[in-house]
CSV table of C-alpha atoms in Angstrom, one decimal:
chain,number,residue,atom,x,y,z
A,20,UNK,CA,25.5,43.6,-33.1
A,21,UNK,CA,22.4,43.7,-30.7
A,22,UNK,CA,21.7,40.5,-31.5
A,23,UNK,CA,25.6,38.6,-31.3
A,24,UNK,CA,25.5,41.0,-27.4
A,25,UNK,CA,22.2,39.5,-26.6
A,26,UNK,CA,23.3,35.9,-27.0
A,27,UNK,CA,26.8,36.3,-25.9
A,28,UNK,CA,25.2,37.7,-22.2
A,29,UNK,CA,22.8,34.7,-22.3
A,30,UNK,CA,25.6,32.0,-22.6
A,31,UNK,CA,26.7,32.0,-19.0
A,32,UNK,CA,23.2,32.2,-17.6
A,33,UNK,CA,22.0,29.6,-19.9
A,34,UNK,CA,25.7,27.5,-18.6
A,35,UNK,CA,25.3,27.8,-15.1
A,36,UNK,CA,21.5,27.2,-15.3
A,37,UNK,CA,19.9,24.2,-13.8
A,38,UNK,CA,19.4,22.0,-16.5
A,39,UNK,CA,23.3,22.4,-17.6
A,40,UNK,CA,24.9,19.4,-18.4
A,41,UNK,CA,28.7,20.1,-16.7
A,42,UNK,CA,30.4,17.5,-15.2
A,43,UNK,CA,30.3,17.7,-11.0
A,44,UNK,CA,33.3,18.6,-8.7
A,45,UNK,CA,34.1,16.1,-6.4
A,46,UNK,CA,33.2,18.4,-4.1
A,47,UNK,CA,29.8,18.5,-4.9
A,48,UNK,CA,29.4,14.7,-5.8
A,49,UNK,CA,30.9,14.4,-1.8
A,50,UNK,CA,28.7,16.6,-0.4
A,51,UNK,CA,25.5,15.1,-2.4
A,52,UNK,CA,27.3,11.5,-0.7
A,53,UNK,CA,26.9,13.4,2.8
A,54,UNK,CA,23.2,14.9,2.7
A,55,UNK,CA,22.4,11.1,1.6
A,56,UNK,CA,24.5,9.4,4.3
A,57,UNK,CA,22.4,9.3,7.3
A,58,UNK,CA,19.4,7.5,5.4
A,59,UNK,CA,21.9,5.1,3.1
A,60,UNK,CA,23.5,4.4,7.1
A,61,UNK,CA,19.5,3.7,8.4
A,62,UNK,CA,18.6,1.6,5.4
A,63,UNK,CA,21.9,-0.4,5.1
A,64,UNK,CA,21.6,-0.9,9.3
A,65,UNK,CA,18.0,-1.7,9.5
A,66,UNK,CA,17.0,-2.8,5.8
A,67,UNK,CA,19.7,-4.5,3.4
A,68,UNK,CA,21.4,-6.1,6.2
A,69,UNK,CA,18.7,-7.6,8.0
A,70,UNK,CA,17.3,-9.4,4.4
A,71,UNK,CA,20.9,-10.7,3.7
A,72,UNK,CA,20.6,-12.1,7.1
A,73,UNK,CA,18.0,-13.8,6.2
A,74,UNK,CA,18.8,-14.6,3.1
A,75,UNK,CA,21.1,-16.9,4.8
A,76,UNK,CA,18.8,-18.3,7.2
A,77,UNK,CA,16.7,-19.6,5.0
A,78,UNK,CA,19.3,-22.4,4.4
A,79,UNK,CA,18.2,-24.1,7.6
A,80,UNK,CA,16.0,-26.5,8.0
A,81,UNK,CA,14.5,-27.3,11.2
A,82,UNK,CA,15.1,-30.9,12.3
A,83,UNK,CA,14.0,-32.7,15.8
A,84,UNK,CA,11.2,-30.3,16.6
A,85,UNK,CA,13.4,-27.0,16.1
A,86,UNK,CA,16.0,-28.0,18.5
A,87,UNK,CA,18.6,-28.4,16.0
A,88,UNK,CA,18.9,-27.3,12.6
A,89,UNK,CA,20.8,-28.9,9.4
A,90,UNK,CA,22.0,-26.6,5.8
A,91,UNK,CA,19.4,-27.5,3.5
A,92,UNK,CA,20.9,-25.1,1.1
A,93,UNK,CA,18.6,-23.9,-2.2
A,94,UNK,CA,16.2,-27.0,-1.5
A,95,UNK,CA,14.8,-25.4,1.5
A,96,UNK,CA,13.9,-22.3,-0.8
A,97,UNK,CA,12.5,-24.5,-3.6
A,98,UNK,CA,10.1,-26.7,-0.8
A,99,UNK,CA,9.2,-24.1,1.0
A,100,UNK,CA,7.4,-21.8,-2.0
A,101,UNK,CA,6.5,-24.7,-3.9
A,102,UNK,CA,4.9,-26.0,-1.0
A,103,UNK,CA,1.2,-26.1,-0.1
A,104,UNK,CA,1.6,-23.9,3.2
A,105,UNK,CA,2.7,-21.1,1.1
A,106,UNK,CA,0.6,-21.4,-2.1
A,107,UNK,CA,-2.2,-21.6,0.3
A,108,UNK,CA,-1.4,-18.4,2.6
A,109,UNK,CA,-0.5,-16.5,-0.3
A,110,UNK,CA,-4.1,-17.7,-1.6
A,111,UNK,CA,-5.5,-16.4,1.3
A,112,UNK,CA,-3.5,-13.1,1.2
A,113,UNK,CA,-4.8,-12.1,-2.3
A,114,UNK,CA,-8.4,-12.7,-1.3
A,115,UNK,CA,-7.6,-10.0,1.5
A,116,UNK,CA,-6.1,-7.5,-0.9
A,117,UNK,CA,-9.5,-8.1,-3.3
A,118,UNK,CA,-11.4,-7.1,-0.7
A,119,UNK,CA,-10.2,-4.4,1.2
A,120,UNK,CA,-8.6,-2.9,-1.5
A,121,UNK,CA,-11.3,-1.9,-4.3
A,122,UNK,CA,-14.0,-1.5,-1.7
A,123,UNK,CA,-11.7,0.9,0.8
A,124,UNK,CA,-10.5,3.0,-2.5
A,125,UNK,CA,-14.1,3.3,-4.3
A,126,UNK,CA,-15.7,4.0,-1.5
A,127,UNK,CA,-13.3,6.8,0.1
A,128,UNK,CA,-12.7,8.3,-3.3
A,129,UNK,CA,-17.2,8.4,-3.9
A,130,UNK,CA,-17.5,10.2,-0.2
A,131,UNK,CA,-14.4,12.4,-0.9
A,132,UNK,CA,-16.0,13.7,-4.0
A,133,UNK,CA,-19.2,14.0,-2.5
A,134,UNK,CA,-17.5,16.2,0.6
A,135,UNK,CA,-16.0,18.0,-1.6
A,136,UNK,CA,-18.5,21.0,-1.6
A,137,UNK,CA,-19.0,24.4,-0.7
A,138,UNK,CA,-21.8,23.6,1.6
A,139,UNK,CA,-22.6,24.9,5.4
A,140,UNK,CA,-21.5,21.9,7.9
A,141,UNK,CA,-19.6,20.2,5.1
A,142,UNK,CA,-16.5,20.1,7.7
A,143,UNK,CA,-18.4,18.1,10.3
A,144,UNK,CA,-19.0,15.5,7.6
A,145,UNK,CA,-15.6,15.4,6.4
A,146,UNK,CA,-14.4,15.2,10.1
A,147,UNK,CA,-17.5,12.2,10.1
A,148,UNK,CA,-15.5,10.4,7.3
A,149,UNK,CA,-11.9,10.5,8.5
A,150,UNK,CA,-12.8,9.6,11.8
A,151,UNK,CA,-11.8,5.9,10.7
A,152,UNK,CA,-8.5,7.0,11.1
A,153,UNK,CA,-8.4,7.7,14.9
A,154,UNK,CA,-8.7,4.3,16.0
A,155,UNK,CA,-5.5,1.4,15.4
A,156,UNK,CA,-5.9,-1.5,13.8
A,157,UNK,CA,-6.3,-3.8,17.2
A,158,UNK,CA,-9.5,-1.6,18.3
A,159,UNK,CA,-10.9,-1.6,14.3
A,160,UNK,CA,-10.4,-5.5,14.6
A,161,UNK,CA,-11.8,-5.8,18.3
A,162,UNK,CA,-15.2,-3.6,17.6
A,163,UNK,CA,-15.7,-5.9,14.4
A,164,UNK,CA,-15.1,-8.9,16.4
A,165,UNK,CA,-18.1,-8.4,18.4
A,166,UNK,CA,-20.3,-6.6,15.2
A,167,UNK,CA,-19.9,-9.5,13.7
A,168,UNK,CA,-20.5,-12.1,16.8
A,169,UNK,CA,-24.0,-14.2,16.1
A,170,UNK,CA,-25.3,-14.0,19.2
A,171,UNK,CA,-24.5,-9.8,20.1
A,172,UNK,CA,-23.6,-8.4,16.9
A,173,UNK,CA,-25.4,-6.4,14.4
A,174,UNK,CA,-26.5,-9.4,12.3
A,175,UNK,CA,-28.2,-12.0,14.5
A,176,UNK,CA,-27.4,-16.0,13.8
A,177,UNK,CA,-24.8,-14.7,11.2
A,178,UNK,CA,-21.9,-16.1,11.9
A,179,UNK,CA,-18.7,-15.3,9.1
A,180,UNK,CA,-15.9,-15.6,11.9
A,181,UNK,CA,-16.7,-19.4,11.9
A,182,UNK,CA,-17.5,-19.8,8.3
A,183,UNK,CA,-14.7,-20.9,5.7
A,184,UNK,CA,-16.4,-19.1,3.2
A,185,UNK,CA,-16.8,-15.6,4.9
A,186,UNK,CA,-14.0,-15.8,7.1
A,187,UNK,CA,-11.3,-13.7,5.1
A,188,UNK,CA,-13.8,-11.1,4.9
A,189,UNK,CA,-14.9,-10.9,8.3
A,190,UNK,CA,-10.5,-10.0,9.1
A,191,UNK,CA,-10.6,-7.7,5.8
A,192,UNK,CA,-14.0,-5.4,7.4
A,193,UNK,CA,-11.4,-3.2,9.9
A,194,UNK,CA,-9.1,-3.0,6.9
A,195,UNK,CA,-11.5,-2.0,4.7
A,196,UNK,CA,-12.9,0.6,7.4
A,197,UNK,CA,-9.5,2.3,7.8
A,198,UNK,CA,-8.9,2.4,3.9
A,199,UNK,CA,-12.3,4.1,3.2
A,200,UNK,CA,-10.6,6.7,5.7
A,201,UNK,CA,-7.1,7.1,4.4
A,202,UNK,CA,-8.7,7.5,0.8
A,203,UNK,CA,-11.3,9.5,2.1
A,204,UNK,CA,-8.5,12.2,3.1
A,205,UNK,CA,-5.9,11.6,0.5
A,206,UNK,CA,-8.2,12.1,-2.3
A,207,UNK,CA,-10.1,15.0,-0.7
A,208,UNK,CA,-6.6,16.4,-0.3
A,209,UNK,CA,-6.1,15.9,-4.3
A,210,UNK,CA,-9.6,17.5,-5.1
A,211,UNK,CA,-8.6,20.6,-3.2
A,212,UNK,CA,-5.7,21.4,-5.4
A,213,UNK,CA,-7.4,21.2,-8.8
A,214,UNK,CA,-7.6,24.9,-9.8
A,215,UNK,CA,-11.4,26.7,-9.7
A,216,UNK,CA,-10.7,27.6,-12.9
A,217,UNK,CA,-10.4,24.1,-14.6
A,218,UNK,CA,-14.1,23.1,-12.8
A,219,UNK,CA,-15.8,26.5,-13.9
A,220,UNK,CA,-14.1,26.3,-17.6
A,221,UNK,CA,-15.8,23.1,-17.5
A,222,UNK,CA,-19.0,24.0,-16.1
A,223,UNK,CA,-19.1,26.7,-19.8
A,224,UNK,CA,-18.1,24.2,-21.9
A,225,UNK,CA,-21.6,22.4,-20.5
A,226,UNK,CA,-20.1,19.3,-18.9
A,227,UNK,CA,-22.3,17.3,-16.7
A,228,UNK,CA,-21.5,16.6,-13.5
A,229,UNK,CA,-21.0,13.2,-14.2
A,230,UNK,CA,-18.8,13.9,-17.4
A,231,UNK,CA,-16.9,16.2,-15.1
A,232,UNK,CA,-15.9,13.5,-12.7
A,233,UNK,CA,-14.9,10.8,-15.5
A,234,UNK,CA,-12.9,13.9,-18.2
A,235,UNK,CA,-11.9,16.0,-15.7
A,236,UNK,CA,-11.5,15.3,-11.9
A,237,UNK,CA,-10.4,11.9,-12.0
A,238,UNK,CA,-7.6,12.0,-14.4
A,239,UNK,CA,-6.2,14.9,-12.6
A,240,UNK,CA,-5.7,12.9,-9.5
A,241,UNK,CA,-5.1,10.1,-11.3
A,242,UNK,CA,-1.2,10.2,-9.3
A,243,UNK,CA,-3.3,10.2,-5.8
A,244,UNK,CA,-5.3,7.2,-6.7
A,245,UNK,CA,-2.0,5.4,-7.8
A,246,UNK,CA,-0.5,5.8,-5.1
A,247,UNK,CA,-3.4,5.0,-2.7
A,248,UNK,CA,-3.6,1.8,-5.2
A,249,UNK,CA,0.0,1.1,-4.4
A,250,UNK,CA,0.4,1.3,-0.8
A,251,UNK,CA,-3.6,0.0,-0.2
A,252,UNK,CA,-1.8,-3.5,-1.7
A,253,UNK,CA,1.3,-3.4,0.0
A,254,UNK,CA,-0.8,-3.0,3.3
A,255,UNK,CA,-3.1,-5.9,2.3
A,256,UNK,CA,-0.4,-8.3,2.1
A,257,UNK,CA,1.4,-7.1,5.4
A,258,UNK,CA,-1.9,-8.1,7.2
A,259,UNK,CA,-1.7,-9.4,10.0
A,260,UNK,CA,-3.6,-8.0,13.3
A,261,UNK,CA,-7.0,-8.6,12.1
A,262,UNK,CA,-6.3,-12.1,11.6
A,263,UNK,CA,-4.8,-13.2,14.7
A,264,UNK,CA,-7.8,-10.7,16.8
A,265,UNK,CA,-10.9,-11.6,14.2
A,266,UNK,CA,-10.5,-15.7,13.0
A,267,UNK,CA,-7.4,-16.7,14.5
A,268,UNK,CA,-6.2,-18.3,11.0
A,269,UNK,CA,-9.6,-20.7,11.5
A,270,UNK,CA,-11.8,-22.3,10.6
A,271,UNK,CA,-9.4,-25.0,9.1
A,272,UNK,CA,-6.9,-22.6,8.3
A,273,UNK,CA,-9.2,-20.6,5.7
A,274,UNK,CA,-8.2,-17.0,7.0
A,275,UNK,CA,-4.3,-17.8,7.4
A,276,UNK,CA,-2.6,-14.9,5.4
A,277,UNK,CA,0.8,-15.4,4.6
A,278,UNK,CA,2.0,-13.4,7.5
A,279,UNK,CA,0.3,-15.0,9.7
A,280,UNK,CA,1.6,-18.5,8.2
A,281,UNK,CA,5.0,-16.9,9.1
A,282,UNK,CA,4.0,-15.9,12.5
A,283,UNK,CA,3.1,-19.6,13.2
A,284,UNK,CA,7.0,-21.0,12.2
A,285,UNK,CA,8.5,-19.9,15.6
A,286,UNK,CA,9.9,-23.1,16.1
A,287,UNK,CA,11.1,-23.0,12.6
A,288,UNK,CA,12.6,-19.9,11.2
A,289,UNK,CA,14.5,-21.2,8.4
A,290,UNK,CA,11.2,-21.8,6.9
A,291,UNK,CA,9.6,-18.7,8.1
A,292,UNK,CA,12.7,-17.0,6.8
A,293,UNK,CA,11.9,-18.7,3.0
A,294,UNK,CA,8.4,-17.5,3.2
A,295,UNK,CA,9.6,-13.7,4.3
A,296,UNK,CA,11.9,-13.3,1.4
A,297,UNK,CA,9.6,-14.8,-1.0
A,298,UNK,CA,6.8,-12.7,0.5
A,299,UNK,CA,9.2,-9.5,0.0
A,300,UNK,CA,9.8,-11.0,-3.8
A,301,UNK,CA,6.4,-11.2,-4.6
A,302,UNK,CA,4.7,-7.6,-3.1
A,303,UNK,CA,8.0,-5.9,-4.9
A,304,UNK,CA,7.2,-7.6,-8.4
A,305,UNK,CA,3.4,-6.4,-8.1
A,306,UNK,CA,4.3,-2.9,-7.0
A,307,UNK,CA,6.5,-3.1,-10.2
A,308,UNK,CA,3.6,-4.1,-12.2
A,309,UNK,CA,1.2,-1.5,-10.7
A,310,UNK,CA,3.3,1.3,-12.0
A,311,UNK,CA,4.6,-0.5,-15.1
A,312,UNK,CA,0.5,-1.0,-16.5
A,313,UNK,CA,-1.3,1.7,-14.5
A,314,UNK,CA,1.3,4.6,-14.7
A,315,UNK,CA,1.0,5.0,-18.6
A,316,UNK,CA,-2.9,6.0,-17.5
A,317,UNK,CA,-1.8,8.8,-15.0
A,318,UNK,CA,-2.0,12.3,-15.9
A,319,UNK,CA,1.3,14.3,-14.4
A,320,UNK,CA,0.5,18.1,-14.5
A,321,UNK,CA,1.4,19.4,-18.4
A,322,UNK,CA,2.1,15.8,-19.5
């Protein structure tokens, strides 16, 4: 009797719970539709209708030095990312993203574990190691400018600004300095919420140091370093200041980053259009990627 009581008093909690699967009211499903309303109004206003807009552009060709234009249709699309300005500033952009990217993350992530002690002063170093933060990305790009001038920088007769070889790095240093920051304090952030208990369970069960960083800490922010992976790329491929402050796009066009390609088509935005949208095509399809391969590595909580 106890026992048909029990169960019978645990079927409406167990009804009404949270993970019931009841149909909603249409008052509910309305008032879900209004807490989501003034973000679906923002990204419809300044997001999906923008990119339809120039979806459409992008069938305009530029004839007569941009003073008239003529519908090219799908064969502007099909020139325009087939065609050697494109291939060669998306070239360019993925030589930026491999080198600000693993150098800003495996740096930040080696000094945030390092700060991450119980040491007197320790806050004036991690105060040391965000500091790259404070300044924008003009004033990163402007200090490196003259670093890395031959004649009053910090390397004498070195010259990478002018050098087709070097040039991409020189514009991906102030990148690289700001990532080193924002994974500096991300991860530091991540170390701080693994539980004392896991580290000092580890510490009895003999684990070095060393071992304790590979089995332990890092796949328990494993989700921080995705998404410092994620965003690290999708900044990497929006780059643009450093190139126009640092190189310019020069010498010969060895530094000029997609973005900065579509800068350059002012007199031409049917074109600059094409290369936006495939730009926007090809940063969603890796971000797709990154969490498609690299997710099934992540370690969520009690998964």
């Amino acid at each position: 009797m106890s026992d048909s009581t029990a169960v019978a008093s645990s079927a409406p909690a167990a009804s009404n719970g949270w993970m019931s699967r009841r149909g909603y009211t249409w008052r509910e499903t309305g008032l879900a539709f209004g807490f989501l309303a003034p973000s679906l109004i923002v990204f419809v206003a300044f997001f999906y209708a923008p990119f339809f807009k120039l979806l459409n552009w992008g069938r305009f060709k530029a004839v007569k030095g941009g003073q008239s234009y003529t519908d090219a249709g799908l064969q502007q699309y099909r020139d325009v990312l087939t065609g050697k300005d494109f291939t060669d500033g998306l070239w360019h952009s993925v030589q930026f993203v491999l080198w600000t990217v693993p150098f800003g993350l495996l740096f930040g992530t080696l000094l945030a574990v390092a700060a991450h002690r119980r040491l007197r002063g320790i806050k004036v170093f991690q105060a040391i190691f965000s500091s790259t933060l404070a300044s924008s990305v003009a004033v990163s790009s402007v200090i490196f400018f003259f670093l890395l001038n031959p004649v009053v920088g910090a390397i004498k007769g070195w010259d990478p600004i002018a050098s087709p070889r070097w040039s991409i790095f020189a514009a991906a240093l102030p990148s690289i300095w700001q990532n080193l920051g924002l994974a500096f304090v991300i991860v530091l952030a991540g170390l701080q919420a693994i539980p004392d208990e896991v580290i000092e369970a580890s510490m009895l069960d003999g684990y070095s140091p060393f071992r304790r960083l590979i089995k332990i800490t890092l796949p328990l922010i494993s989700p921080v370093l995705l998404f410092l992976f994620v965003i690290l790329v999708i900044f990497g491929f929006q780059a643009f200041a450093q190139i126009e402050i640092i190189t310019r796009g020069g010498p010969a066009g060895s530094s000029e980053t997609l973005v900065f390609k579509i800068f350059q088509e002012t007199q031409n935005y049917g074109k600059g259009a094409v290369m936006s949208v495939g730009l926007f095509l090809i940063t969603l399809v890796v971000t797709f990627l990154q969490f498609a391969i690299l997710e099934r590595r992540v370690h969520y909580g009690d998964s």
